[in-house]
Structures are given as structure tokens and as C-alpha cells.
Amino acid sequence: MQNKQNFPQNKVSPLVSFIVPCYNLPANMLCECLDSIFALSLSSTERQVIVVDDGSSQSPLAELSQYIDNIIYVRQPNKGLSAARNTGLSIATGKFIQFVDGDDKIISTVYEQCLDIVRFKNPDVVFFDYTDNQVPQRSLKTPEPVEGTYYLANNNLHASAWGYIFKRNLLMGLRFTPGLLHEDEEFTPQLILRAEKVYSTDYKAYFYRKRTGSIMNATNKKHIIKRLNDFEHIIIHLRDIANTLPATDSLALQRRVAQLTMDYIYNIMTVSRSKKQLFSRIDRLSAQGLYPLPSRNYSMKYTWFRRLANTKTGLILLMETLIIANKR
């Protein structure tokens, strides 16, 4: 059952809807996150803050009393991050959307530069960088915008959904796939292809907190298999989408598919540390036409990795080298 705490809705749509999923977080951490949003130079009519409690063992609502008149709080049965974000999207009315994970926070003084672009440049997407350093590092450089297809075809995408602010009308029904790990990798490329004005900044505007016990750090075998299976599913899904697109869009998405396949092979090696898993999954990629990796010079890293990974001897050498390196 949903438990929603409403505040009076604005007659005019807010500029930004902030969607904050949380699950079993310390209250002080969630409060830090909310404080960083409310520190921004957005009036109460310009912002909408949606906290989606994804079935925490104990609701944090009692600890959020000081914010209750300024947030929408939704409590739902535990369904995972994708479903929590989708719930937020179903409620959001802002012209722009910003995801903020409840255990992270915005670096407010730097994020203001993103808001300046939003206010004065009418972008579709503004990318920014993250940091684990809370000391603000402002930048004077404002990039020129490019089309989303051009951006995807010429850049190594950082797909984390909290790493950019985007115009809500780009969604056109696009949502996260519930229950899927690496869900951002499936969502973000599709969103970017729909954009006409993408600003890619170097603003370190997001404080990313690495927490032990987070789902992406789980090391049990069942989780590892799911993580790899979901990664493979996303690669195949994006490849299938690329095959339906006009030539320019298709080439841009094919680059992303190739880079994700490279990342997937890397993850097989470093997460499973199993030659049996490696060669079994390489066979599956080959059957899908995803291996050998395409002979493209997308980046120095990709070119180097492709040359080694496209032979059995190179795969073994890569795996042994990466396992040794990760033990240090």
C-alpha cells in the first residue's frame, strides 16, 4: 500500500522535480541529501522534492518532520531502485528531472552552475561529474551544446541516472526496467538519443558515497550471476534497438553496445574470476553476433582491450593480469 504525504500543488509546474529513492538509510544521511537540495537557489514553486521509500524496515517519516511541508513522501513495498524511480517519475510534474540517491547528495554551490544552464540555455540534458570530495570545485567553462546522437557517437557515456539533469518531455514513456541491475545502462542511452541539446560539463556537482553493503558491492554467487545476466540482457536489448534505428542513431548506439560489451567481459573476469564463466559467456556473445568486438577505434582503452580480448590467448592473459591487479 502506498502512503503519500502531499503538500499543496503548485498551479505552475516547478522547474525541477528531484526524485530521491531510499531504502533502509540512516536518517541523518537522508536528511543531508534533502538539505543539499533545499540549499539550492530554487524557490518553493520552482522545486518539487519526491522521496520514495522503497519498503524500508522502518519508515523514516518521523525523522523528516522538518521537511514534511516541502516534500512528497511515498512509501511502497520493496521493489528495487528501478521501481522506486518509476514511482517518482509517475508523480513528477517538473519541467526537468533530477535523480538523487538518498545516500548521496548534491554539492549545492557547484550544481548552481547546472541550474544556470537550465535557466538560460534551455537544454535537454546537462551532464555533470561526481566526486567523493565534499569541497566545492567550481568551473568557469560552459561547453557548447551538441545533439544527443552526436554525443553518444563521440563520447564514452557515464550512464548513472543521477549524473545529469534532463527535460521531462524526453521520456515519452521511457521507464526503468524493474528488478534489473545496471538499469541506468539501459535507460540513459535511449534518453540521450532523444535529446537535441546536450551540455556535457566537468562540474563536480554530485557527492557519491560508496557504502559497504550496497547491492552493487554484493559478492555472493547468486548476486554475481544475476549481475552478469542482467548486463548481458541490456547489451542484447540495446543492440536490438540499434537495429531498428535510422543509420546515424544506429551507429551511435552501436558504439555504446560495443563499449558495454567490453565492460561486460571485464566484469566477467574480475567479478566471477572463472575461466568457465568467461568462455561460456563469450560463446553466448558470439552466438548473438556481439563477439569478437567490432574493429573500431572508439577510444584508446577500447582499442587496447579489443586487440587482446578478441583471441583466446589474449582473454586468458587479460583475466590473469586483472585478477592479480585486483588483489593489490
Short mmCIF file of C-alpha atoms in Angstrom, two decimals:
data_model
loop_
_atom_site.label_atom_id
_atom_site.label_comp_id
_atom_site.label_asym_id
_atom_site.label_seq_id
_atom_site.Cartn_x
_atom_site.Cartn_y
_atom_site.Cartn_z
CA MET A 1 0.00 0.00 0.00
CA GLN A 2 1.25 3.47 -0.85
CA ASN A 3 1.46 6.07 1.84
CA LYS A 4 1.72 9.50 0.29
CA GLN A 5 2.33 12.77 2.12
CA ASN A 6 1.17 15.60 -0.13
CA PHE A 7 1.77 19.31 0.04
CA PRO A 8 -0.31 21.87 -1.87
CA GLN A 9 0.45 21.50 -5.57
CA ASN A 10 1.73 24.50 -7.49
CA LYS A 11 -0.56 25.91 -10.15
CA VAL A 12 2.54 26.39 -12.30
CA SER A 13 4.75 23.37 -12.91
CA PRO A 14 8.02 23.52 -10.96
CA LEU A 15 11.30 23.94 -12.81
CA VAL A 16 12.89 20.79 -11.34
CA SER A 17 11.49 17.62 -9.80
CA PHE A 18 14.05 15.91 -7.56
CA ILE A 19 13.37 12.18 -7.18
CA VAL A 20 15.02 10.71 -4.08
CA PRO A 21 14.74 6.92 -3.68
CA CYS A 22 15.73 5.50 -0.30
CA TYR A 23 15.83 2.12 1.39
CA ASN A 24 16.96 1.42 4.96
CA LEU A 25 19.14 4.52 5.13
CA PRO A 26 20.33 6.21 8.32
CA ALA A 27 18.04 9.19 8.86
CA ASN A 28 20.93 11.64 9.10
CA MET A 29 22.17 10.55 5.66
CA LEU A 30 18.76 11.12 4.06
CA CYS A 31 18.48 14.48 5.82
CA GLU A 32 21.88 15.51 4.42
CA CYS A 33 20.61 14.65 0.97
CA LEU A 34 17.47 16.74 1.39
CA ASP A 35 19.40 19.64 2.94
CA SER A 36 21.62 19.76 -0.14
CA ILE A 37 18.53 20.11 -2.36
CA PHE A 38 16.89 22.77 -0.22
CA ALA A 39 20.15 24.74 -0.17
CA LEU A 40 19.76 25.43 -3.89
CA SER A 41 18.55 28.79 -5.16
CA LEU A 42 15.19 27.34 -6.16
CA SER A 43 12.06 28.81 -4.65
CA SER A 44 9.35 26.57 -3.26
CA THR A 45 7.41 26.97 -6.53
CA GLU A 46 10.46 26.09 -8.64
CA ARG A 47 11.21 22.75 -6.98
CA GLN A 48 9.38 19.54 -6.27
CA VAL A 49 11.04 17.00 -3.97
CA ILE A 50 9.73 13.44 -4.11
CA VAL A 51 11.05 10.96 -1.55
CA VAL A 52 10.26 7.35 -2.47
CA ASP A 53 10.73 4.97 0.46
CA ASP A 54 11.14 1.58 -1.18
CA GLY A 55 9.85 -0.53 1.70
CA SER A 56 12.38 0.33 4.40
CA SER A 57 12.13 -1.84 7.51
CA GLN A 58 11.09 1.30 9.37
CA SER A 59 9.68 4.39 7.72
CA PRO A 60 11.97 7.43 8.04
CA LEU A 61 8.95 9.77 8.00
CA ALA A 62 9.17 10.59 11.71
CA GLU A 63 12.74 11.81 11.16
CA LEU A 64 11.66 14.04 8.27
CA SER A 65 9.23 16.25 10.20
CA GLN A 66 11.17 19.43 9.38
CA TYR A 67 10.75 18.76 5.64
CA ILE A 68 7.23 17.37 5.57
CA ASP A 69 5.56 20.53 4.24
CA ASN A 70 8.06 20.72 1.38
CA ILE A 71 8.27 17.16 0.13
CA ILE A 72 6.06 14.46 -1.30
CA TYR A 73 6.72 11.26 0.63
CA VAL A 74 5.70 7.93 -0.86
CA ARG A 75 6.14 4.57 0.86
CA GLN A 76 5.81 1.42 -1.24
CA PRO A 77 6.60 -2.29 -0.85
CA ASN A 78 10.22 -3.09 -1.61
CA LYS A 79 10.54 -3.39 -5.38
CA GLY A 80 14.06 -2.13 -6.03
CA LEU A 81 15.64 1.08 -7.27
CA SER A 82 14.12 0.95 -10.77
CA ALA A 83 10.58 0.72 -9.42
CA ALA A 84 11.25 3.49 -6.89
CA ARG A 85 12.47 5.81 -9.64
CA ASN A 86 9.50 4.90 -11.81
CA THR A 87 7.17 5.81 -8.94
CA GLY A 88 8.88 9.17 -8.71
CA LEU A 89 8.53 9.71 -12.45
CA SER A 90 4.81 8.96 -12.27
CA ILE A 91 4.40 11.79 -9.74
CA ALA A 92 6.88 14.33 -11.11
CA THR A 93 5.47 17.48 -12.71
CA GLY A 94 8.68 19.49 -13.13
CA LYS A 95 9.97 20.66 -16.49
CA PHE A 96 13.26 18.94 -15.59
CA ILE A 97 14.04 15.78 -13.64
CA GLN A 98 16.98 15.14 -11.32
CA PHE A 99 17.55 11.80 -9.60
CA VAL A 100 19.43 11.91 -6.30
CA ASP A 101 20.08 8.65 -4.46
CA GLY A 102 19.15 9.06 -0.81
CA ASP A 103 22.63 8.12 0.42
CA ASP A 104 24.30 10.75 -1.78
CA LYS A 105 23.85 14.49 -2.02
CA ILE A 106 24.16 17.45 -4.34
CA ILE A 107 27.11 19.78 -3.97
CA SER A 108 24.86 22.78 -3.98
CA THR A 109 27.28 25.59 -4.85
CA VAL A 110 28.52 23.68 -7.92
CA TYR A 111 25.11 22.39 -9.01
CA GLU A 112 24.04 26.03 -9.29
CA GLN A 113 26.10 26.13 -12.50
CA CYS A 114 23.90 23.35 -13.91
CA LEU A 115 20.83 25.34 -12.90
CA ASP A 116 22.22 28.37 -14.74
CA ILE A 117 22.35 26.29 -17.93
CA VAL A 118 18.82 25.04 -17.26
CA ARG A 119 17.50 28.56 -16.70
CA PHE A 120 19.26 30.39 -19.51
CA LYS A 121 20.22 27.83 -22.21
CA ASN A 122 17.05 25.69 -22.50
CA PRO A 123 18.97 22.37 -22.64
CA ASP A 124 17.54 18.89 -22.99
CA VAL A 125 20.28 17.29 -20.87
CA VAL A 126 23.08 18.68 -18.69
CA PHE A 127 25.73 16.17 -17.68
CA PHE A 128 27.91 16.83 -14.65
CA ASP A 129 30.64 14.97 -12.80
CA TYR A 130 30.70 13.34 -9.38
CA THR A 131 33.23 13.34 -6.59
CA ASP A 132 33.86 11.79 -3.19
CA ASN A 133 35.35 15.10 -2.05
CA GLN A 134 32.86 17.47 -0.44
CA VAL A 135 34.99 20.57 -1.06
CA PRO A 136 33.28 22.55 -3.86
CA GLN A 137 35.29 22.81 -7.08
CA ARG A 138 33.64 25.28 -9.41
CA SER A 139 34.44 25.55 -13.10
CA LEU A 140 34.34 28.63 -15.33
CA LYS A 141 33.93 26.61 -18.51
CA THR A 142 30.48 26.32 -20.09
CA PRO A 143 30.50 23.86 -23.01
CA GLU A 144 28.73 24.22 -26.32
CA PRO A 145 25.68 22.00 -26.80
CA VAL A 146 25.60 19.04 -29.19
CA GLU A 147 22.85 16.74 -30.40
CA GLY A 148 22.32 13.60 -28.36
CA THR A 149 23.17 11.32 -31.29
CA TYR A 150 26.45 13.16 -31.85
CA TYR A 151 27.27 12.99 -28.16
CA LEU A 152 26.62 9.24 -27.95
CA ALA A 153 28.64 8.59 -31.11
CA ASN A 154 31.68 10.54 -29.93
CA ASN A 155 31.88 10.14 -26.15
CA ASN A 156 32.27 7.47 -23.52
CA LEU A 157 28.93 7.73 -21.78
CA HIS A 158 28.72 7.87 -17.98
CA ALA A 159 25.25 6.37 -17.66
CA SER A 160 24.40 6.81 -13.97
CA ALA A 161 20.95 8.38 -13.86
CA TRP A 162 21.95 10.78 -11.08
CA GLY A 163 24.75 12.19 -13.29
CA TYR A 164 22.59 14.55 -15.32
CA ILE A 165 19.50 16.72 -15.21
CA PHE A 166 17.11 16.24 -18.12
CA LYS A 167 13.93 17.60 -19.63
CA ARG A 168 10.93 15.50 -18.60
CA ASN A 169 9.33 15.57 -22.04
CA LEU A 170 12.22 13.48 -23.40
CA LEU A 171 10.82 10.44 -21.60
CA MET A 172 7.88 9.75 -23.90
CA GLY A 173 7.00 6.68 -21.84
CA LEU A 174 10.60 5.57 -21.22
CA ARG A 175 10.98 3.94 -17.79
CA PHE A 176 13.47 1.82 -15.87
CA THR A 177 13.07 -1.95 -16.08
CA PRO A 178 12.02 -3.19 -12.59
CA GLY A 179 14.29 -5.75 -10.97
CA LEU A 180 17.18 -5.13 -13.37
CA LEU A 181 20.70 -4.42 -12.14
CA HIS A 182 22.70 -1.91 -14.22
CA GLU A 183 19.33 -0.37 -15.12
CA ASP A 184 20.94 3.01 -15.86
CA GLU A 185 22.92 1.44 -18.70
CA GLU A 186 19.67 0.53 -20.44
CA PHE A 187 17.83 3.79 -19.67
CA THR A 188 20.37 6.54 -20.32
CA PRO A 189 21.46 5.80 -23.93
CA GLN A 190 17.82 5.70 -25.05
CA LEU A 191 17.16 9.02 -23.33
CA ILE A 192 20.22 10.73 -24.82
CA LEU A 193 19.29 9.73 -28.38
CA ARG A 194 16.09 11.78 -27.95
CA ALA A 195 17.94 14.97 -26.96
CA GLU A 196 18.71 17.86 -29.29
CA LYS A 197 20.77 19.98 -26.88
CA VAL A 198 23.21 18.14 -24.62
CA TYR A 199 25.63 20.05 -22.42
CA SER A 200 28.47 17.92 -21.07
CA THR A 201 30.15 19.77 -18.23
CA ASP A 202 33.05 18.98 -15.92
CA TYR A 203 31.19 20.40 -12.90
CA LYS A 204 31.76 18.18 -9.86
CA ALA A 205 28.23 18.71 -8.64
CA TYR A 206 27.34 15.36 -7.05
CA PHE A 207 28.74 13.76 -3.92
CA TYR A 208 28.77 10.00 -4.42
CA ARG A 209 29.04 7.96 -1.27
CA LYS A 210 30.41 4.41 -1.53
CA ARG A 211 28.72 2.28 1.08
CA THR A 212 29.64 -1.24 2.16
CA GLY A 213 26.61 -3.46 1.91
CA SER A 214 25.17 -1.72 -1.16
CA ILE A 215 23.68 -4.02 -3.75
CA MET A 216 26.42 -3.40 -6.32
CA ASN A 217 29.04 -4.49 -3.81
CA ALA A 218 27.41 -7.84 -3.01
CA THR A 219 29.77 -10.75 -3.62
CA ASN A 220 27.63 -13.87 -3.18
CA LYS A 221 27.48 -16.19 -6.18
CA LYS A 222 23.75 -15.77 -6.81
CA HIS A 223 24.12 -12.00 -6.98
CA ILE A 224 27.15 -12.22 -9.28
CA ILE A 225 25.25 -14.45 -11.73
CA LYS A 226 22.26 -12.09 -11.73
CA ARG A 227 24.51 -9.09 -12.21
CA LEU A 228 26.18 -10.68 -15.23
CA ASN A 229 22.90 -11.97 -16.68
CA ASP A 230 21.28 -8.55 -16.39
CA PHE A 231 24.31 -6.90 -18.01
CA GLU A 232 24.08 -9.35 -20.93
CA HIS A 233 20.34 -8.72 -21.25
CA ILE A 234 20.90 -4.96 -21.51
CA ILE A 235 23.57 -5.33 -24.19
CA ILE A 236 21.31 -7.54 -26.32
CA HIS A 237 18.32 -5.24 -25.79
CA LEU A 238 20.25 -2.12 -26.84
CA ARG A 239 21.67 -3.99 -29.84
CA ASP A 240 18.13 -4.93 -30.89
CA ILE A 241 17.02 -1.29 -30.53
CA ALA A 242 20.01 -0.13 -32.59
CA ASN A 243 18.94 -2.44 -35.40
CA THR A 244 15.61 -0.59 -35.68
CA LEU A 245 17.00 2.97 -35.75
CA PRO A 246 17.97 5.29 -38.63
CA ALA A 247 21.60 4.88 -39.68
CA THR A 248 23.11 7.77 -37.69
CA ASP A 249 21.30 6.88 -34.47
CA SER A 250 22.08 3.20 -35.00
CA LEU A 251 25.82 3.83 -35.34
CA ALA A 252 25.80 5.95 -32.19
CA LEU A 253 24.04 3.25 -30.17
CA GLN A 254 26.26 0.53 -31.66
CA ARG A 255 29.26 2.32 -30.16
CA ARG A 256 27.59 2.16 -26.76
CA VAL A 257 26.77 -1.53 -27.24
CA ALA A 258 30.41 -2.30 -28.10
CA GLN A 259 31.70 -0.42 -25.06
CA LEU A 260 29.19 -2.13 -22.79
CA THR A 261 30.27 -5.49 -24.21
CA MET A 262 33.86 -4.59 -23.36
CA ASP A 263 32.78 -3.64 -19.82
CA TYR A 264 30.79 -6.86 -19.56
CA ILE A 265 33.81 -9.01 -20.50
CA TYR A 266 35.89 -7.08 -17.97
CA ASN A 267 33.25 -7.74 -15.29
CA ILE A 268 33.12 -11.45 -16.08
CA MET A 269 36.86 -11.60 -15.49
CA THR A 270 37.03 -9.51 -12.33
CA VAL A 271 33.76 -10.49 -10.65
CA SER A 272 33.44 -14.20 -11.45
CA ARG A 273 37.19 -14.93 -11.76
CA SER A 274 36.15 -18.11 -13.57
CA LYS A 275 37.51 -19.21 -16.93
CA LYS A 276 34.48 -21.48 -17.28
CA GLN A 277 32.15 -18.49 -16.86
CA LEU A 278 34.30 -16.41 -19.19
CA PHE A 279 34.33 -18.79 -22.13
CA SER A 280 30.70 -19.85 -21.65
CA ARG A 281 29.60 -16.22 -21.80
CA ILE A 282 31.94 -15.43 -24.69
CA ASP A 283 30.22 -18.24 -26.63
CA ARG A 284 26.85 -16.65 -25.85
CA LEU A 285 28.07 -13.27 -27.07
CA SER A 286 29.40 -14.88 -30.23
CA ALA A 287 26.03 -16.53 -30.89
CA GLN A 288 24.42 -13.08 -30.66
CA GLY A 289 26.95 -11.54 -33.06
CA LEU A 290 28.44 -9.42 -30.28
CA TYR A 291 31.85 -11.09 -30.22
CA PRO A 292 34.54 -10.58 -31.49
CA LEU A 293 34.38 -6.92 -30.52
CA PRO A 294 33.92 -4.60 -33.53
CA SER A 295 37.14 -3.33 -35.08
CA ARG A 296 36.58 0.33 -34.23
CA ASN A 297 38.89 2.79 -32.53
CA TYR A 298 36.29 4.23 -30.16
CA SER A 299 38.91 5.05 -27.53
CA MET A 300 42.45 4.04 -26.60
CA LYS A 301 41.11 1.81 -23.84
CA TYR A 302 38.63 0.13 -26.18
CA THR A 303 41.26 -0.39 -28.92
CA TRP A 304 43.76 -1.91 -26.48
CA PHE A 305 41.15 -4.13 -24.85
CA ARG A 306 39.67 -5.26 -28.19
CA ARG A 307 43.05 -6.37 -29.55
CA LEU A 308 43.65 -8.61 -26.54
CA ALA A 309 40.10 -9.78 -25.91
CA ASN A 310 39.43 -10.95 -29.46
CA THR A 311 41.68 -14.01 -29.07
CA LYS A 312 41.54 -16.88 -26.59
CA THR A 313 45.16 -16.37 -25.56
CA GLY A 314 44.54 -12.67 -25.05
CA LEU A 315 41.43 -13.34 -22.94
CA ILE A 316 43.39 -15.64 -20.62
CA LEU A 317 46.24 -13.12 -20.35
CA LEU A 318 43.80 -10.30 -19.61
CA MET A 319 41.98 -12.29 -16.96
CA GLU A 320 45.15 -13.37 -15.15
CA THR A 321 46.52 -9.82 -15.24
CA LEU A 322 43.29 -8.28 -13.93
CA ILE A 323 42.92 -10.81 -11.12
CA ILE A 324 46.49 -10.13 -9.95
CA ALA A 325 45.94 -6.35 -10.21
CA ASN A 326 42.70 -6.51 -8.20
CA LYS A 327 44.41 -8.39 -5.37
CA ARG A 328 46.74 -5.49 -4.68
#
